[in-house]
Structures are given as structure tokens and as C-alpha cells.
mmCIF file of C-alpha atoms and ligand atoms in Angstrom:
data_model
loop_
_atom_site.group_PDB
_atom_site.id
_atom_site.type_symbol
_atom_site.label_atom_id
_atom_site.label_comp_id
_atom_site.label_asym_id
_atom_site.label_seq_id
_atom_site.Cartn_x
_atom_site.Cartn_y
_atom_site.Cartn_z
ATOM 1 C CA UNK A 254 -3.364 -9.725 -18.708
ATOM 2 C CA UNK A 255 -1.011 -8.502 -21.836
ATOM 3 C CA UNK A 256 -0.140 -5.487 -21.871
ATOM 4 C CA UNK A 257 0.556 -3.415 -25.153
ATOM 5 C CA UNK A 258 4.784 -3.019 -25.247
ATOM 6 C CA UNK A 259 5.602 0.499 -25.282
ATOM 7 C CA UNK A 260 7.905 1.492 -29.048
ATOM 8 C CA UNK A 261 10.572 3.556 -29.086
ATOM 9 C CA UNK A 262 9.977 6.957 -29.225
ATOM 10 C CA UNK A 263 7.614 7.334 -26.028
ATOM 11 C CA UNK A 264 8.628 9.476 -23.356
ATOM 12 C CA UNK A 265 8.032 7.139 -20.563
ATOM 13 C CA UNK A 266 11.256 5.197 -22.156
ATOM 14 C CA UNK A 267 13.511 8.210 -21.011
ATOM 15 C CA UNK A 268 12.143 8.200 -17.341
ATOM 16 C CA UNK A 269 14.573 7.366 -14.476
ATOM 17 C CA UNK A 270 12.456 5.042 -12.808
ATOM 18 C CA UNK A 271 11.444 5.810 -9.037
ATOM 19 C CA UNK A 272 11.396 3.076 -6.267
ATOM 20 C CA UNK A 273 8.408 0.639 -5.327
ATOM 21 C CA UNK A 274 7.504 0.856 -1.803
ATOM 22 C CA UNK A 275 6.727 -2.451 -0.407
ATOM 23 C CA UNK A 276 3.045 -1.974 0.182
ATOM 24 C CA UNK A 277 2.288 -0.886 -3.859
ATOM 25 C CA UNK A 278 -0.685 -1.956 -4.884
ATOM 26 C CA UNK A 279 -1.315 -5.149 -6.285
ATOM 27 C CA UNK A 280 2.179 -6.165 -7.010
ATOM 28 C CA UNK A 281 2.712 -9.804 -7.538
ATOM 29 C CA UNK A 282 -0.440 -9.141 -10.061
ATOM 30 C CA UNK A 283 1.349 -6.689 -11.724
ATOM 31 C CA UNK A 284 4.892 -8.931 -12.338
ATOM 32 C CA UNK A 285 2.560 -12.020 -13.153
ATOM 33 C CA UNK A 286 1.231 -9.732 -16.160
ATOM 34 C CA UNK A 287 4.294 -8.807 -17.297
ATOM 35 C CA UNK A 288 5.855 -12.384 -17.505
ATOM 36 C CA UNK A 289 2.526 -13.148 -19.304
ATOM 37 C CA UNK A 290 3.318 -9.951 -21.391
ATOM 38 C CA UNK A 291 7.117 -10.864 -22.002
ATOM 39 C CA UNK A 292 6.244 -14.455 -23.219
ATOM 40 C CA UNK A 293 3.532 -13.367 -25.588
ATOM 41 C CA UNK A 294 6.201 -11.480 -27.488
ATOM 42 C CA UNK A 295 9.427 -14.087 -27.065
ATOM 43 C CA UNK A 296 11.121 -11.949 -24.079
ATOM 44 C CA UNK A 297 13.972 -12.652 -22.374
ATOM 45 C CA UNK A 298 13.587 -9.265 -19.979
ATOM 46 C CA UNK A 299 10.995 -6.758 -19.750
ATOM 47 C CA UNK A 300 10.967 -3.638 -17.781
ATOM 48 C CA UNK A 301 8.448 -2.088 -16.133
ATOM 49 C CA UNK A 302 8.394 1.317 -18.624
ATOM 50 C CA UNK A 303 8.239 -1.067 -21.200
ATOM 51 C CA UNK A 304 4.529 -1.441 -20.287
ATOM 52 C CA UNK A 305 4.242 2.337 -19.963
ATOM 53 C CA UNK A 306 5.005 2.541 -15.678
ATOM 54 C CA UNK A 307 8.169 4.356 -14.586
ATOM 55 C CA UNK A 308 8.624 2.337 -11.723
ATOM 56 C CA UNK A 309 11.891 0.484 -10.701
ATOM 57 C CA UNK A 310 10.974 -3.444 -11.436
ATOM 58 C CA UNK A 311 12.313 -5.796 -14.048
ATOM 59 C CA UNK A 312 11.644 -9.441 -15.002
ATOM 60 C CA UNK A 313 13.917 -12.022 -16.703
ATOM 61 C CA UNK A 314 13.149 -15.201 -18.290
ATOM 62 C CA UNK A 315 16.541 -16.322 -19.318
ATOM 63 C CA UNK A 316 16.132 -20.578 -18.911
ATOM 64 C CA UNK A 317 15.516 -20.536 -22.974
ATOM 65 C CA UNK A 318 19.349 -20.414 -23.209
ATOM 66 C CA UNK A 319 19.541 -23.404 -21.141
ATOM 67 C CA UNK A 320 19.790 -25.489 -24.555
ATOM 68 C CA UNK A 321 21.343 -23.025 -26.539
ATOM 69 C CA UNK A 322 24.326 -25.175 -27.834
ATOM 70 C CA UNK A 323 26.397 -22.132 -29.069
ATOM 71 C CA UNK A 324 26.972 -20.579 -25.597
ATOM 72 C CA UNK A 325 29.501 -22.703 -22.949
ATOM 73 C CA UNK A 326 28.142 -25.207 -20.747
ATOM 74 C CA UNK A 327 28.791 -22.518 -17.745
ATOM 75 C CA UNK A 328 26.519 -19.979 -19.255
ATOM 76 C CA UNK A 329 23.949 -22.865 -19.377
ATOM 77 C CA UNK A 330 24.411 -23.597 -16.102
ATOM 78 C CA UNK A 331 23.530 -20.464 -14.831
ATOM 79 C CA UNK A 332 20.807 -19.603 -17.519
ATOM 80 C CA UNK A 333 19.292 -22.463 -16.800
ATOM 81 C CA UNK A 334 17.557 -21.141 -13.073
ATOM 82 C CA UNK A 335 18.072 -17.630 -14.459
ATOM 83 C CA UNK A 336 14.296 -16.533 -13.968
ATOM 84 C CA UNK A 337 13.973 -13.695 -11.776
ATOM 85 C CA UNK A 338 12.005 -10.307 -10.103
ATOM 86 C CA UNK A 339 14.051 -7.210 -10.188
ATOM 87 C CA UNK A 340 12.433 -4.578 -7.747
ATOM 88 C CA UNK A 341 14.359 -1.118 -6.568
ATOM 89 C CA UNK A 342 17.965 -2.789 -8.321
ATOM 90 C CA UNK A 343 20.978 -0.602 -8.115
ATOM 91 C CA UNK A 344 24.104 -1.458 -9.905
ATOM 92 C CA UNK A 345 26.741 -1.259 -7.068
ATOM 93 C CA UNK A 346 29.848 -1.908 -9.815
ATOM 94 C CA UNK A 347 30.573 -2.969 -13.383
ATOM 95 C CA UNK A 348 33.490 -4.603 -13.961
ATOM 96 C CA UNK A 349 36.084 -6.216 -16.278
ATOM 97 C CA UNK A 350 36.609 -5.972 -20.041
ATOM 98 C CA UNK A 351 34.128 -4.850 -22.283
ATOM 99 C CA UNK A 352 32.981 -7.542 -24.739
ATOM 100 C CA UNK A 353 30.474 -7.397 -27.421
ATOM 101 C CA UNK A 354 27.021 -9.139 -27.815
ATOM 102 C CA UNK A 355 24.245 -8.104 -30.018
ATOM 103 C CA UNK A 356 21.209 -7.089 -28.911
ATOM 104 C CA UNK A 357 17.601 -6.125 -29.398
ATOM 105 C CA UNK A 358 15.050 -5.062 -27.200
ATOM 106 C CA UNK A 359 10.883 -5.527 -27.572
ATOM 107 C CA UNK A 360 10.316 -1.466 -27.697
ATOM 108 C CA UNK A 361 12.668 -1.197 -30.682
ATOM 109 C CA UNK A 362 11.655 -4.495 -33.014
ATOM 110 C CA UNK A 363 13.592 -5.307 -36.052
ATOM 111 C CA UNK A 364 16.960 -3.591 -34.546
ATOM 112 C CA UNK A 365 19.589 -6.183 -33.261
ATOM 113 C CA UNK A 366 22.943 -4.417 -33.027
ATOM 114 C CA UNK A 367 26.844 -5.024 -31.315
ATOM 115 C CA UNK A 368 26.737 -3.079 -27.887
ATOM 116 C CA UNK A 369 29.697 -3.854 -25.712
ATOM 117 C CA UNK A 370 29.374 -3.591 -22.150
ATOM 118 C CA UNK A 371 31.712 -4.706 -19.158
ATOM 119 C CA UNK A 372 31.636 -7.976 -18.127
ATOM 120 C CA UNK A 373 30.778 -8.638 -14.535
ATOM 121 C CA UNK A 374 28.513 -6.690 -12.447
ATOM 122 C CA UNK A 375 27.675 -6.536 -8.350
ATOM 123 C CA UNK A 376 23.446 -5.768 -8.118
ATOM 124 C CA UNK A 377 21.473 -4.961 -4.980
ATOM 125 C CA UNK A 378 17.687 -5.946 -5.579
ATOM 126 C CA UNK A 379 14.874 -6.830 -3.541
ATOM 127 C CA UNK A 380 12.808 -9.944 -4.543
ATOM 128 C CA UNK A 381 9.205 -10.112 -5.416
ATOM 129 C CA UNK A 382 8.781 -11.041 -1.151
ATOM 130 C CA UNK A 383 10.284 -7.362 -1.091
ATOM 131 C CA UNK A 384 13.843 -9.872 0.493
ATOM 132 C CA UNK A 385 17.255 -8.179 -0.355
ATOM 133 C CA UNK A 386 19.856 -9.476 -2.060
ATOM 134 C CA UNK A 387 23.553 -8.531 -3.251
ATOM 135 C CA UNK A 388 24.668 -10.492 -6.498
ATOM 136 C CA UNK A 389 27.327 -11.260 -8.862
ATOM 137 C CA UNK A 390 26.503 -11.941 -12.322
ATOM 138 C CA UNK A 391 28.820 -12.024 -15.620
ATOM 139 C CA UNK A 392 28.623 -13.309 -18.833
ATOM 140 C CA UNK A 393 25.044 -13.228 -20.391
ATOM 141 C CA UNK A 394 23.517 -13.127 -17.542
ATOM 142 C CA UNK A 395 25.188 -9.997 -16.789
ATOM 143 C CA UNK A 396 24.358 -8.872 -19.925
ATOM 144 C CA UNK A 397 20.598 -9.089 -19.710
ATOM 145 C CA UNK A 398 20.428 -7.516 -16.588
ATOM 146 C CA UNK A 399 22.716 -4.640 -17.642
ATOM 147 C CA UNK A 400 19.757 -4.263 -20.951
ATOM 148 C CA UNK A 401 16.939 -3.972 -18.029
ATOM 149 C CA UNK A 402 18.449 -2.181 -15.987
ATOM 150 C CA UNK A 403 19.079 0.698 -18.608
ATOM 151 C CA UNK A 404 15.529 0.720 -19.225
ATOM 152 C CA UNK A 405 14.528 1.815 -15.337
ATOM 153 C CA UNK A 406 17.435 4.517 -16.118
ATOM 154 C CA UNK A 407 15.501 5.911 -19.146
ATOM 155 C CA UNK A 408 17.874 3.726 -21.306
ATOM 156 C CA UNK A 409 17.892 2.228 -24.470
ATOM 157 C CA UNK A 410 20.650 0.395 -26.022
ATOM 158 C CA UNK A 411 20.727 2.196 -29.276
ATOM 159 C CA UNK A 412 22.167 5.047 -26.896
ATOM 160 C CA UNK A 413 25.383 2.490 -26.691
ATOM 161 C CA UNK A 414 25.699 2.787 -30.359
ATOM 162 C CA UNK A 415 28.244 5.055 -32.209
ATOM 163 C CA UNK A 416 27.684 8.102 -34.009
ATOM 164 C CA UNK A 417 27.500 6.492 -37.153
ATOM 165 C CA UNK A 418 25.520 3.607 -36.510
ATOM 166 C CA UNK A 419 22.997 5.712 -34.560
ATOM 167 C CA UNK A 420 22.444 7.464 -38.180
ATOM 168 C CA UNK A 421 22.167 4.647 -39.992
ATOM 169 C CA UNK A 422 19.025 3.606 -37.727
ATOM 170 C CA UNK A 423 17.518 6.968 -37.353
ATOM 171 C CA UNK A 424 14.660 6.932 -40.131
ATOM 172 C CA UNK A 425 14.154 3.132 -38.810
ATOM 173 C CA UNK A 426 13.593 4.543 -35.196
ATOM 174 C CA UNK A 427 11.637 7.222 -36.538
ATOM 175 C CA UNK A 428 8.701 4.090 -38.623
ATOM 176 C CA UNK A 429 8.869 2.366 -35.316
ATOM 177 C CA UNK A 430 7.176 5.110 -33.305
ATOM 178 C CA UNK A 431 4.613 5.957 -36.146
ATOM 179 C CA UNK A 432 3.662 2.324 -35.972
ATOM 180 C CA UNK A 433 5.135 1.706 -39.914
ATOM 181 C CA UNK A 434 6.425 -1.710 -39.194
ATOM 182 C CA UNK A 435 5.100 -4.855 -37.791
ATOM 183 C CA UNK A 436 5.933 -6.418 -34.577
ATOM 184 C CA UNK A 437 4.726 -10.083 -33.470
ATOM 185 C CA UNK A 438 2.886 -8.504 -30.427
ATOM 186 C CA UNK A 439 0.552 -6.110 -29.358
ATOM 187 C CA UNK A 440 2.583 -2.276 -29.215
ATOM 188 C CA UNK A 441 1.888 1.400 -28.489
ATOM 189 C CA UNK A 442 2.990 3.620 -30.565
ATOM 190 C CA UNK A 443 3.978 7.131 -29.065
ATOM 191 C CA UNK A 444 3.275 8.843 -32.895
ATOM 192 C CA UNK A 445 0.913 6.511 -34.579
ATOM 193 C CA UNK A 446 -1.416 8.023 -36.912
ATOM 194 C CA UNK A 447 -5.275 7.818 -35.401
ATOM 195 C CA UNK A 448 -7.006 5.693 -37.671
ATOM 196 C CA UNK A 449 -10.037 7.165 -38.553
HETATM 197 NI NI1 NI B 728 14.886 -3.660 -23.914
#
């Protein structure tokens, strides 16, 4: 099933996400929808707020990258079997310099802006058979994970932005919770108008 992606703007955006215990209900149902829900709108990641539940679970779909000729043939490498559930993650440590990339995220179409983050970070995460694992990621990979992640911290990566570029986007933010612009996908909009 698809869900409708949650648009900026909705409260359940700014939740800190609380932990999955291992016997929640219908799980693997619930992370097979939201890959089905994160291809329908050309995802790379999609958190579990995104589909309007403050719970701590992220997906990534990264193996689109694996032919991307404008990244190095080690970020394809890793890209290429970067497909993976994120349930209960904690960043242990970011790391390294801070380097740009621009990016956008479904709840906020039509943005894409520079956010610099560090470059290397250590996650603990248990898999979608509730297994732990410690990892090491950098690069894009890093990246993406960093996005996600932000969004089971009540997140978004506008809130990376500086003062001035936040202001340039406000009025933007503001049509994309009323539902004024048009996204590729199904959304909910926290202040759309009720049609009548
Ligand atoms: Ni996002």
C-alpha cells in the first residue's frame, strides 16, 4: 500500500521519534509499504514520520547511484548494495570535515539546497530481523543516512540552512503545507484548504 507523504509543515515532522519494540505489530508489512511508498515518488530514503508515524525506522534505496557516472567508482561500489532497514538507529559519532551536497527531501518538494554535514559517521541499528549492527559509513552514503536520521529527530534539512537562505524559502515552505504546489506523488498537507 502507498501511503500519502507527509509536507512540510505537519507536526508529526518535529517529533523525536520513540523506539520500536521488537514484537510491533505487523512490521515487515509496514517497511514493505514504505519501500512501495518511497519508489512511487523516486526516493532514495524515507522515514517513518514521513508517512505520518513517529516511530524510529528508516528505509534507503540508494543502488540508483550505482550508475551514476558523476560520483567515484568507490561511492558506486558501496551504493551499489546500499538498500537497507533502519530500526531504533542511534548515531554513536560524526566525524571528519564538513563537505557540501545538495539536497531535497519528499516532505519539502521543489527545494534542493547546499547543506554541509561531516563526513563519516559510526550508526548502531537493528535490522528488519530486529539483528544489531554497528557501522561505518562516509561519503553519500553517509550522507543519506545523516538526511533520515534527522527526520526520526524531528529534523528537516532546511533547519541546516542559514539565516538568509531560510528566508528566502519561507513563503515557499509556507505553499507547500497549504497544498499550492504540485508534487509527483500522493501528499498530506498539514494546512490544505478543505475542498468543498
Ligand atoms: Ni527527507
Amino acid at each position: 500500500m502507498i501511503y500519502p507523504i507527509v509536507a512540510y509543515g505537519d507536526p508529526v515532522l518535529r517529533k523525536k521519534a520513540t523506539d520500536i519494540p521488537q514484537d510491533f505489530p505487523d512490521l515487515n508489512q509496514l517497511i514493505d509499504d514504505m519501500f512501495e511508498t518511497m519508489y512511487g515518488a523516486s526516493g532514495i530514503g524515507l522515514a517513518a514520520p514521513q508517512i505520518g508515524k513517529p516511530i524510529r525506522l528508516f528505509i534507503v534505496d540508494a543502488t540508483p547511484f550505482e550508475d551514476d557516472q558523476e560520483l567515484s567508482k568507490e561511492d558506486r561500489a558501496v551504493l551499489s548494495e546500499f538498500k537497507k532497514v533502519f530500526i531504533n538507529a542511534e548515531i554513536l559519532e560524526e566525524r571528519g570535515d564538513e563537505w557540501v551536497f545538495n539536497e531535497g527531501c519528499l516532505s519539502i518538494p521543489d527545494i534542493r539546497e547546499d547543506v554541509f554535514r561531516k563526513d563519516e559517521i559510526t550508526i548502531r541499528y537493528f535490522d528488519a530481523d530486529f539483528n544489531e549492527h554497528t557501522e561505518v559509513y562516509s561519503g553519500i552514503a553517509a550522507r543519506i543516512i545523516q538526511h533520515e536520521y534527522d527526520h526520526i529527530e524531528g529534523v528537516l534539512f532546511t533547519d541546516h540552512l542559514s539565516a538568509l537562505k531560510k528566508r528566502m524559502i519561507k513563503s515557499k515552505l509556507g505553499q507547500i503545507s497549504k497544498g499550492l504546489i504540485r508534487a509527483e506523488y500522493r501528499m498530506k498537507y498539514p494546512l490544505a484548504k478543505k475542498k468543498r
